[in-house]
mmCIF file of C-alpha atoms in Angstrom:
data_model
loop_
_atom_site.group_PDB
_atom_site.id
_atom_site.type_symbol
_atom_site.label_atom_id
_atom_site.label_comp_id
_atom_site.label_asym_id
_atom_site.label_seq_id
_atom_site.Cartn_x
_atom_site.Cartn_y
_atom_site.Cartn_z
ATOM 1 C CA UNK B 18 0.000 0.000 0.000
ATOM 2 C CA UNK B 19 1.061 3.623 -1.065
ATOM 3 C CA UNK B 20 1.674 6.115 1.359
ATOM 4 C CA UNK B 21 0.017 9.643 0.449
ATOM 5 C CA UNK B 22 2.432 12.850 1.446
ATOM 6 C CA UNK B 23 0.371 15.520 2.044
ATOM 7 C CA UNK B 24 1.880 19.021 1.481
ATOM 8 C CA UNK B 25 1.774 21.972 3.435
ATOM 9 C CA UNK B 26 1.815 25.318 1.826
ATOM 10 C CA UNK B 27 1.587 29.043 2.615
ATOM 11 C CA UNK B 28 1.040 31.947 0.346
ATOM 12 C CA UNK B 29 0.035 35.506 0.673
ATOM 13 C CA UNK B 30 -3.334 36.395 -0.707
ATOM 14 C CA UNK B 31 -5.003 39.093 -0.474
ATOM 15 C CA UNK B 32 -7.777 39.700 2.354
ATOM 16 C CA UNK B 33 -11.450 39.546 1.870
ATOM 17 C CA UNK B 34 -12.359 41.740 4.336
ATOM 18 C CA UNK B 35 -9.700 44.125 3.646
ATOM 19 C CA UNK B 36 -6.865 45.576 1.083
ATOM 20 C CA UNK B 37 -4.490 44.021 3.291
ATOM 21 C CA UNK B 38 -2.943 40.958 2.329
ATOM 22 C CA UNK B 39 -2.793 37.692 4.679
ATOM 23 C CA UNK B 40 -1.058 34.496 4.514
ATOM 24 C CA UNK B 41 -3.147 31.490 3.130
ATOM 25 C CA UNK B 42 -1.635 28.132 4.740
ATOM 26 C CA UNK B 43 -2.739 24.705 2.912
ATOM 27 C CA UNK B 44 -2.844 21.512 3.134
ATOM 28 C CA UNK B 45 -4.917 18.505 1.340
ATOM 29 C CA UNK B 46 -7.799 17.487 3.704
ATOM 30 C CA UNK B 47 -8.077 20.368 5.482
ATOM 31 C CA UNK B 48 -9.544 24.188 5.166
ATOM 32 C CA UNK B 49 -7.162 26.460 5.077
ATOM 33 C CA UNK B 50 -6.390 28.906 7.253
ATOM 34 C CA UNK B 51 -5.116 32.877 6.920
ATOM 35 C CA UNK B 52 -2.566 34.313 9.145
ATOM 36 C CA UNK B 53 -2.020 38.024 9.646
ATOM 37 C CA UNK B 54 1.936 37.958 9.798
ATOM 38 C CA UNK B 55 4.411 35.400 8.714
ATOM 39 C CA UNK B 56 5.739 34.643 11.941
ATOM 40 C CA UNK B 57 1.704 33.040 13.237
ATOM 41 C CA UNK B 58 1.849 31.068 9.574
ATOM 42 C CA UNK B 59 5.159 29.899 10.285
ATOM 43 C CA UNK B 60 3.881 28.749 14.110
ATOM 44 C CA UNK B 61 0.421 27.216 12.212
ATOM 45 C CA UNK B 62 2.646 25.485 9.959
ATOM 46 C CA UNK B 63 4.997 23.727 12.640
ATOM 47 C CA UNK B 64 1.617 22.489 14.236
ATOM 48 C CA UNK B 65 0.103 21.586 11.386
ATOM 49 C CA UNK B 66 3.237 19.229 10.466
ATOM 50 C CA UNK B 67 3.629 17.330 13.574
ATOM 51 C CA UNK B 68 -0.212 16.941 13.861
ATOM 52 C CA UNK B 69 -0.517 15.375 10.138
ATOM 53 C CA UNK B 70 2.984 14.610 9.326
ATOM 54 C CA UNK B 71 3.054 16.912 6.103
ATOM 55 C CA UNK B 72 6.300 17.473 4.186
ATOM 56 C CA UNK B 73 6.881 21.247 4.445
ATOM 57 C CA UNK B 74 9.810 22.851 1.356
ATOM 58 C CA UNK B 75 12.425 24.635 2.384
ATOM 59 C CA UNK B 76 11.325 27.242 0.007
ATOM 60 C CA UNK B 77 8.340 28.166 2.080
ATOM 61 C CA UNK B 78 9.942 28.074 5.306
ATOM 62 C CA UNK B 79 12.777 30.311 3.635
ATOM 63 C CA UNK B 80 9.825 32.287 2.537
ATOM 64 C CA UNK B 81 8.711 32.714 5.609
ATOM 65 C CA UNK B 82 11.356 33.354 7.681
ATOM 66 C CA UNK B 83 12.736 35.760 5.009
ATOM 67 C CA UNK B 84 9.427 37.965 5.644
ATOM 68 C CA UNK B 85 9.615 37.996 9.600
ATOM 69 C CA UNK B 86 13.112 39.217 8.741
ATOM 70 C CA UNK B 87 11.593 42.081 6.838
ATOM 71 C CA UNK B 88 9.054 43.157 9.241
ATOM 72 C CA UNK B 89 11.929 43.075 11.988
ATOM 73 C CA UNK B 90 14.037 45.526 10.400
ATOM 74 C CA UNK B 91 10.984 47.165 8.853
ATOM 75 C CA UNK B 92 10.065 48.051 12.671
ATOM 76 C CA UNK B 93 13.448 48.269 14.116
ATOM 77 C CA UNK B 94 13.590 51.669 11.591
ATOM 78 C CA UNK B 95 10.914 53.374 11.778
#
């Protein structure tokens, strides 16, 4: 018997309710669910993995953690 991989995925959409944009994280079996920041995705994403035992890329956890460093410095100039 095959073993199905499901994969976990995050993008940033834009928001429904607002002109903001939001990240989207996804996964096969499940509805997905928006984040406001990259670092709550990033969290959702973690728990999401060891609750279905998804396969996460390295692209979107570079992804990620390349946008938390953004808002970081983003903040640290203003």
């Amino acid at each position: 018997m095959e073993k199905k991989v499901s994969f976990i995925n995050a993008r940033l959409v834009k928001s429904n309710k607002s002109n903001h944009k939001v990240w989207m994280v996804t996964t096969e079996g499940w509805q997905p669910v928006f984040c406001k920041n990259a670092k709550s995705a990033l969290k959702y994403i973690f728990q999401l993995k060891k609750s279905t035992g998804g396969f996460v890329s390295h692209d979107t956890i570079e992804k990620l953690r390349l946008e938390i460093a953004l808002s970081k410095n983003q903040v640290s100039t203003m």
